[in-house]
PDB file of C-alpha atoms in Angstrom:
ATOM      1  CA  MET A   1      -0.007   0.056   0.141  1.00 81.00           C
ATOM      2  CA  THR A   2       1.479   3.162  -1.101  1.00 79.00           C
ATOM      3  CA  ARG A   3       1.708   6.192   1.231  1.00 82.00           C
ATOM      4  CA  GLU A   4      -0.785   8.187  -0.692  1.00 83.00           C
ATOM      5  CA  GLU A   5      -3.239   5.420  -0.371  1.00 83.00           C
ATOM      6  CA  ILE A   6      -2.641   5.306   3.399  1.00 79.00           C
ATOM      7  CA  GLN A   7      -3.477   9.072   3.479  1.00 81.00           C
ATOM      8  CA  GLY A   8      -6.712   8.776   1.433  1.00 79.00           C
ATOM      9  CA  PHE A   9      -7.978   5.792   3.399  1.00 78.00           C
ATOM     10  CA  THR A  10      -7.042   8.128   6.653  1.00 77.00           C
ATOM     11  CA  ALA A  11      -8.888  10.928   5.667  1.00 75.00           C
ATOM     12  CA  LYS A  12     -11.774   8.983   4.572  1.00 78.00           C
ATOM     13  CA  ILE A  13     -11.984   6.942   7.953  1.00 77.00           C
ATOM     14  CA  SER A  14     -11.914  10.234   9.670  1.00 77.00           C
ATOM     15  CA  GLN A  15     -14.806  11.394   8.265  1.00 76.00           C
ATOM     16  CA  CYS A  16     -17.080   8.150   7.508  1.00 78.00           C
ATOM     17  CA  ASN A  17     -20.126   6.722   9.362  1.00 76.00           C
ATOM     18  CA  ARG A  18     -20.367   2.993  10.523  1.00 79.00           C
ATOM     19  CA  THR A  19     -21.819   1.697   7.020  1.00 81.00           C
ATOM     20  CA  GLU A  20     -18.971   3.770   4.979  1.00 85.00           C
ATOM     21  CA  LEU A  21     -16.257   2.354   7.500  1.00 85.00           C
ATOM     22  CA  VAL A  22     -17.128  -1.304   6.345  1.00 87.00           C
ATOM     23  CA  VAL A  23     -16.952  -0.076   2.419  1.00 88.00           C
ATOM     24  CA  ILE A  24     -13.622   1.323   3.269  1.00 88.00           C
ATOM     25  CA  SER A  25     -12.412  -1.747   4.859  1.00 91.00           C
ATOM     26  CA  TYR A  26     -13.366  -3.897   1.850  1.00 94.00           C
ATOM     27  CA  ASP A  27     -11.250  -1.073  -0.288  1.00 93.00           C
ATOM     28  CA  ILE A  28      -8.244  -1.574   2.142  1.00 93.00           C
ATOM     29  CA  MET A  29      -8.553  -5.415   1.677  1.00 95.00           C
ATOM     30  CA  LYS A  30      -8.801  -5.327  -1.889  1.00 95.00           C
ATOM     31  CA  VAL A  31      -5.595  -3.503  -1.881  1.00 94.00           C
ATOM     32  CA  TYR A  32      -3.524  -5.725   0.477  1.00 95.00           C
ATOM     33  CA  ILE A  33      -4.704  -8.536  -2.112  1.00 96.00           C
ATOM     34  CA  ARG A  34      -3.809  -6.577  -5.084  1.00 95.00           C
ATOM     35  CA  ASP A  35      -0.015  -6.070  -3.425  1.00 95.00           C
ATOM     36  CA  ALA A  36      -0.051  -9.644  -2.701  1.00 95.00           C
ATOM     37  CA  LYS A  37      -0.717 -10.628  -6.000  1.00 96.00           C
ATOM     38  CA  LYS A  38       2.391  -8.064  -7.293  1.00 96.00           C
ATOM     39  CA  ALA A  39       4.752  -9.555  -4.427  1.00 96.00           C
ATOM     40  CA  LEU A  40       3.715 -13.329  -5.952  1.00 94.00           C
ATOM     41  CA  ALA A  41       4.264 -12.206  -9.444  1.00 95.00           C
ATOM     42  CA  ALA A  42       7.588 -10.805  -8.258  1.00 95.00           C
ATOM     43  CA  GLU A  43       8.895 -13.890  -6.775  1.00 94.00           C
ATOM     44  CA  ASP A  44       8.808 -12.490  -3.189  1.00 95.00           C
ATOM     45  CA  THR A  45       6.885 -14.980  -0.982  1.00 95.00           C
ATOM     46  CA  GLN A  46       7.699 -13.025   2.116  1.00 96.00           C
ATOM     47  CA  LEU A  47       5.942  -9.773   0.781  1.00 96.00           C
ATOM     48  CA  PHE A  48       2.915 -11.846  -0.613  1.00 96.00           C
ATOM     49  CA  ILE A  49       2.603 -13.596   2.949  1.00 96.00           C
ATOM     50  CA  TRP A  50       2.520 -10.250   4.556  1.00 96.00           C
ATOM     51  CA  ASN A  51       0.253  -8.698   2.567  1.00 96.00           C
ATOM     52  CA  ILE A  52      -2.309 -11.840   2.691  1.00 96.00           C
ATOM     53  CA  LYS A  53      -1.946 -11.383   6.514  1.00 96.00           C
ATOM     54  CA  LYS A  54      -2.815  -7.704   6.269  1.00 95.00           C
ATOM     55  CA  ALA A  55      -5.969  -8.630   4.342  1.00 95.00           C
ATOM     56  CA  LYS A  56      -6.875 -11.163   6.798  1.00 96.00           C
ATOM     57  CA  SER A  57      -6.613  -8.616   9.720  1.00 94.00           C
ATOM     58  CA  MET A  58      -8.997  -6.541   7.969  1.00 93.00           C
ATOM     59  CA  LEU A  59     -11.181  -9.536   7.505  1.00 95.00           C
ATOM     60  CA  GLU A  60     -10.979 -10.002  11.125  1.00 95.00           C
ATOM     61  CA  GLU A  61     -11.953  -6.447  11.692  1.00 92.00           C
ATOM     62  CA  LEU A  62     -15.120  -7.095   9.836  1.00 92.00           C
ATOM     63  CA  MET A  63     -15.688 -10.047  11.819  1.00 93.00           C
ATOM     64  CA  ASN A  64     -15.271  -8.791  14.916  1.00 92.00           C
ATOM     65  CA  ALA A  65     -17.522  -6.089  14.013  1.00 88.00           C
ATOM     66  CA  LEU A  66     -20.684  -8.046  12.998  1.00 89.00           C
ATOM     67  CA  ASP A  67     -23.927  -6.968  14.969  1.00 85.00           C
ATOM     68  CA  PHE A  68     -25.466 -10.420  16.206  1.00 86.00           C
ATOM     69  CA  ASN A  69     -28.747  -8.550  16.918  1.00 88.00           C
ATOM     70  CA  TYR A  70     -29.589  -9.669  13.012  1.00 84.00           C
ATOM     71  CA  PRO A  71     -29.000 -13.151  13.143  1.00 86.00           C
ATOM     72  CA  GLN A  72     -29.767 -13.967   9.524  1.00 89.00           C
ATOM     73  CA  VAL A  73     -27.653 -11.206   7.967  1.00 88.00           C
ATOM     74  CA  THR A  74     -25.122 -12.068  10.311  1.00 91.00           C
ATOM     75  CA  ASN A  75     -24.635 -15.536   9.767  1.00 92.00           C
ATOM     76  CA  ASN A  76     -24.804 -15.284   6.190  1.00 93.00           C
ATOM     77  CA  LEU A  77     -21.882 -12.816   6.332  1.00 93.00           C
ATOM     78  CA  MET A  78     -19.772 -14.701   8.959  1.00 95.00           C
ATOM     79  CA  SER A  79     -20.488 -17.873   6.446  1.00 94.00           C
ATOM     80  CA  LEU A  80     -18.618 -15.663   3.738  1.00 95.00           C
ATOM     81  CA  TYR A  81     -16.192 -14.076   5.992  1.00 95.00           C
ATOM     82  CA  LEU A  82     -15.233 -17.441   6.953  1.00 96.00           C
ATOM     83  CA  PHE A  83     -14.703 -18.638   3.500  1.00 96.00           C
ATOM     84  CA  ILE A  84     -12.804 -15.971   2.605  1.00 96.00           C
ATOM     85  CA  GLN A  85     -10.232 -16.570   5.892  1.00 97.00           C
ATOM     86  CA  SER A  86      -9.915 -19.897   4.643  1.00 96.00           C
ATOM     87  CA  ARG A  87      -8.647 -18.725   1.162  1.00 96.00           C
ATOM     88  CA  PHE A  88      -6.187 -16.546   3.025  1.00 96.00           C
ATOM     89  CA  ASN A  89      -4.949 -19.211   5.245  1.00 96.00           C
ATOM     90  CA  LYS A  90      -4.586 -21.845   2.236  1.00 96.00           C
ATOM     91  CA  CYS A  91      -2.422 -19.156   0.493  1.00 95.00           C
ATOM     92  CA  ILE A  92      -0.291 -18.490   3.467  1.00 95.00           C
ATOM     93  CA  PHE A  93       0.261 -22.230   4.060  1.00 96.00           C
ATOM     94  CA  LYS A  94       0.704 -22.856   0.331  1.00 95.00           C
ATOM     95  CA  LYS A  95       2.581 -19.762  -0.431  1.00 93.00           C
ATOM     96  CA  LYS A  96       0.749 -19.155  -3.550  1.00 93.00           C
ATOM     97  CA  ASP A  97      -2.608 -17.926  -4.977  1.00 92.00           C
ATOM     98  CA  VAL A  98      -5.609 -19.850  -3.813  1.00 89.00           C
ATOM     99  CA  ASN A  99      -8.480 -18.572  -5.550  1.00 89.00           C
ATOM    100  CA  LEU A 100      -7.792 -14.752  -4.450  1.00 94.00           C
ATOM    101  CA  ASP A 101      -9.681 -13.718  -7.690  1.00 94.00           C
ATOM    102  CA  VAL A 102     -12.883 -15.527  -6.326  1.00 95.00           C
ATOM    103  CA  VAL A 103     -12.365 -13.537  -3.120  1.00 95.00           C
ATOM    104  CA  VAL A 104     -11.953 -10.429  -4.706  1.00 96.00           C
ATOM    105  CA  ARG A 105     -15.189 -11.154  -6.227  1.00 96.00           C
ATOM    106  CA  ILE A 106     -17.073 -11.697  -3.253  1.00 96.00           C
ATOM    107  CA  VAL A 107     -15.595  -8.586  -1.544  1.00 95.00           C
ATOM    108  CA  ASP A 108     -16.711  -6.506  -4.605  1.00 95.00           C
ATOM    109  CA  LYS A 109     -20.591  -8.047  -4.151  1.00 95.00           C
ATOM    110  CA  LEU A 110     -20.514  -7.581  -0.576  1.00 94.00           C
ATOM    111  CA  GLN A 111     -18.910  -3.771  -0.791  1.00 92.00           C
ATOM    112  CA  ALA A 112     -21.491  -2.859  -3.554  1.00 93.00           C
ATOM    113  CA  GLY A 113     -24.373  -3.949  -1.330  1.00 91.00           C
ATOM    114  CA  PHE A 114     -22.790  -1.772   1.779  1.00 88.00           C
ATOM    115  CA  ALA A 115     -22.212   1.030  -0.567  1.00 89.00           C
ATOM    116  CA  GLU A 116     -26.073   1.023  -1.462  1.00 89.00           C
ATOM    117  CA  VAL A 117     -26.779   1.020   2.730  1.00 85.00           C
ATOM    118  CA  ALA A 118     -24.310   3.674   3.269  1.00 82.00           C
ATOM    119  CA  LYS A 119     -26.427   5.871   1.203  1.00 83.00           C
ATOM    120  CA  GLU A 120     -29.286   5.883   3.548  1.00 82.00           C
ATOM    121  CA  ASP A 121     -26.974   5.878   6.598  1.00 69.00           C
ATOM    122  CA  THR A 122     -27.755   9.083   8.205  1.00 68.00           C
ATOM    123  CA  THR A 123     -25.726   8.792  11.179  1.00 69.00           C
ATOM    124  CA  GLY A 124     -22.782  11.016  11.936  1.00 59.00           C
ATOM    125  CA  PRO A 125     -18.981  10.102  11.699  1.00 60.00           C
ATOM    126  CA  VAL A 126     -17.718   7.303  13.589  1.00 58.00           C
ATOM    127  CA  MET A 127     -14.803   9.729  14.904  1.00 54.00           C
ATOM    128  CA  GLU A 128     -15.711  12.592  16.684  1.00 55.00           C
ATOM    129  CA  ASN A 129     -13.384  15.612  17.294  1.00 46.00           C
ATOM    130  CA  THR A 130     -11.653  14.714  14.157  1.00 49.00           C
ATOM    131  CA  SER A 131      -9.928  17.347  11.734  1.00 51.00           C
ATOM    132  CA  ALA A 132     -12.051  18.489   9.092  1.00 51.00           C
ATOM    133  CA  VAL A 133     -10.428  17.706   5.867  1.00 48.00           C
ATOM    134  CA  TYR A 134      -9.933  20.488   2.930  1.00 49.00           C
ATOM    135  CA  ALA A 135      -8.757  19.765  -0.547  1.00 51.00           C
ATOM    136  CA  GLY A 136      -8.634  21.586  -3.902  1.00 52.00           C
ATOM    137  CA  ILE A 137      -6.400  22.382  -6.532  1.00 53.00           C
ATOM    138  CA  THR A 138      -5.081  25.969  -7.537  1.00 56.00           C
ATOM    139  CA  TYR A 139      -3.723  27.110 -10.517  1.00 59.00           C
ATOM    140  CA  GLY A 140      -0.633  29.289 -10.961  1.00 59.00           C
ATOM    141  CA  LYS A 141       1.172  30.720 -14.020  1.00 63.00           C
ATOM    142  CA  GLY A 142       2.251  27.664 -15.573  1.00 64.00           C
ATOM    143  CA  THR A 143       1.944  25.397 -12.660  1.00 65.00           C
ATOM    144  CA  LEU A 144      -0.714  23.351 -10.967  1.00 58.00           C
ATOM    145  CA  ASN A 145      -0.740  23.323  -7.276  1.00 57.00           C
ATOM    146  CA  GLU A 146      -2.567  20.728  -5.224  1.00 57.00           C
ATOM    147  CA  MET A 147      -3.455  21.854  -1.500  1.00 52.00           C
ATOM    148  CA  TYR A 148      -4.409  19.738   1.354  1.00 50.00           C
ATOM    149  CA  GLU A 149      -5.590  21.674   4.856  1.00 51.00           C
ATOM    150  CA  GLU A 150      -6.661  19.967   8.024  1.00 48.00           C
ATOM    151  CA  LYS A 151      -8.755  22.403  10.245  1.00 47.00           C
ATOM    152  CA  SER A 152      -9.136  20.716  14.070  1.00 44.00           C
ATOM    153  CA  GLY A 153     -11.474  23.154  15.360  1.00 42.00           C
ATOM    154  CA  PHE A 154      -9.146  24.004  18.186  1.00 38.00           C
ATOM    155  CA  ARG A 155      -7.718  27.338  19.149  1.00 36.00           C
ATOM    156  CA  VAL A 156      -4.237  27.486  19.564  1.00 31.00           C
TER     157      VAL A 156
END
């Protein structure tokens, strides 16, 4: 994962609600899977395993966040998560790609579903007292400047 991707995810997480956090978690998992595949193509087994373990840790966060007040939905999600976890475990033990394309397709479908739910979610951000993030582009003579500014709301 690149530094820019980390900064982007950090900014999104600081402003998102609970449902959007699930969508972002799926994005992060997919980035780790992408990086694992690149590492495998470069024959870097250690980096492959490291990225799979990071993707697996994102999956474990999602599993721990399941709300068991809705048993039917939770049980279905848990079944999918356990399948994905088994693929990650096989990748780690066999040190090769074991159905990661299938995992990405499942995650894509789950993410699309949660993205639709996120449109209806009117709850506030998960994190309170975070910095407001402002980004923009300005034009100078012969240059293009990108600006990124955080406003914390605290007086110094």
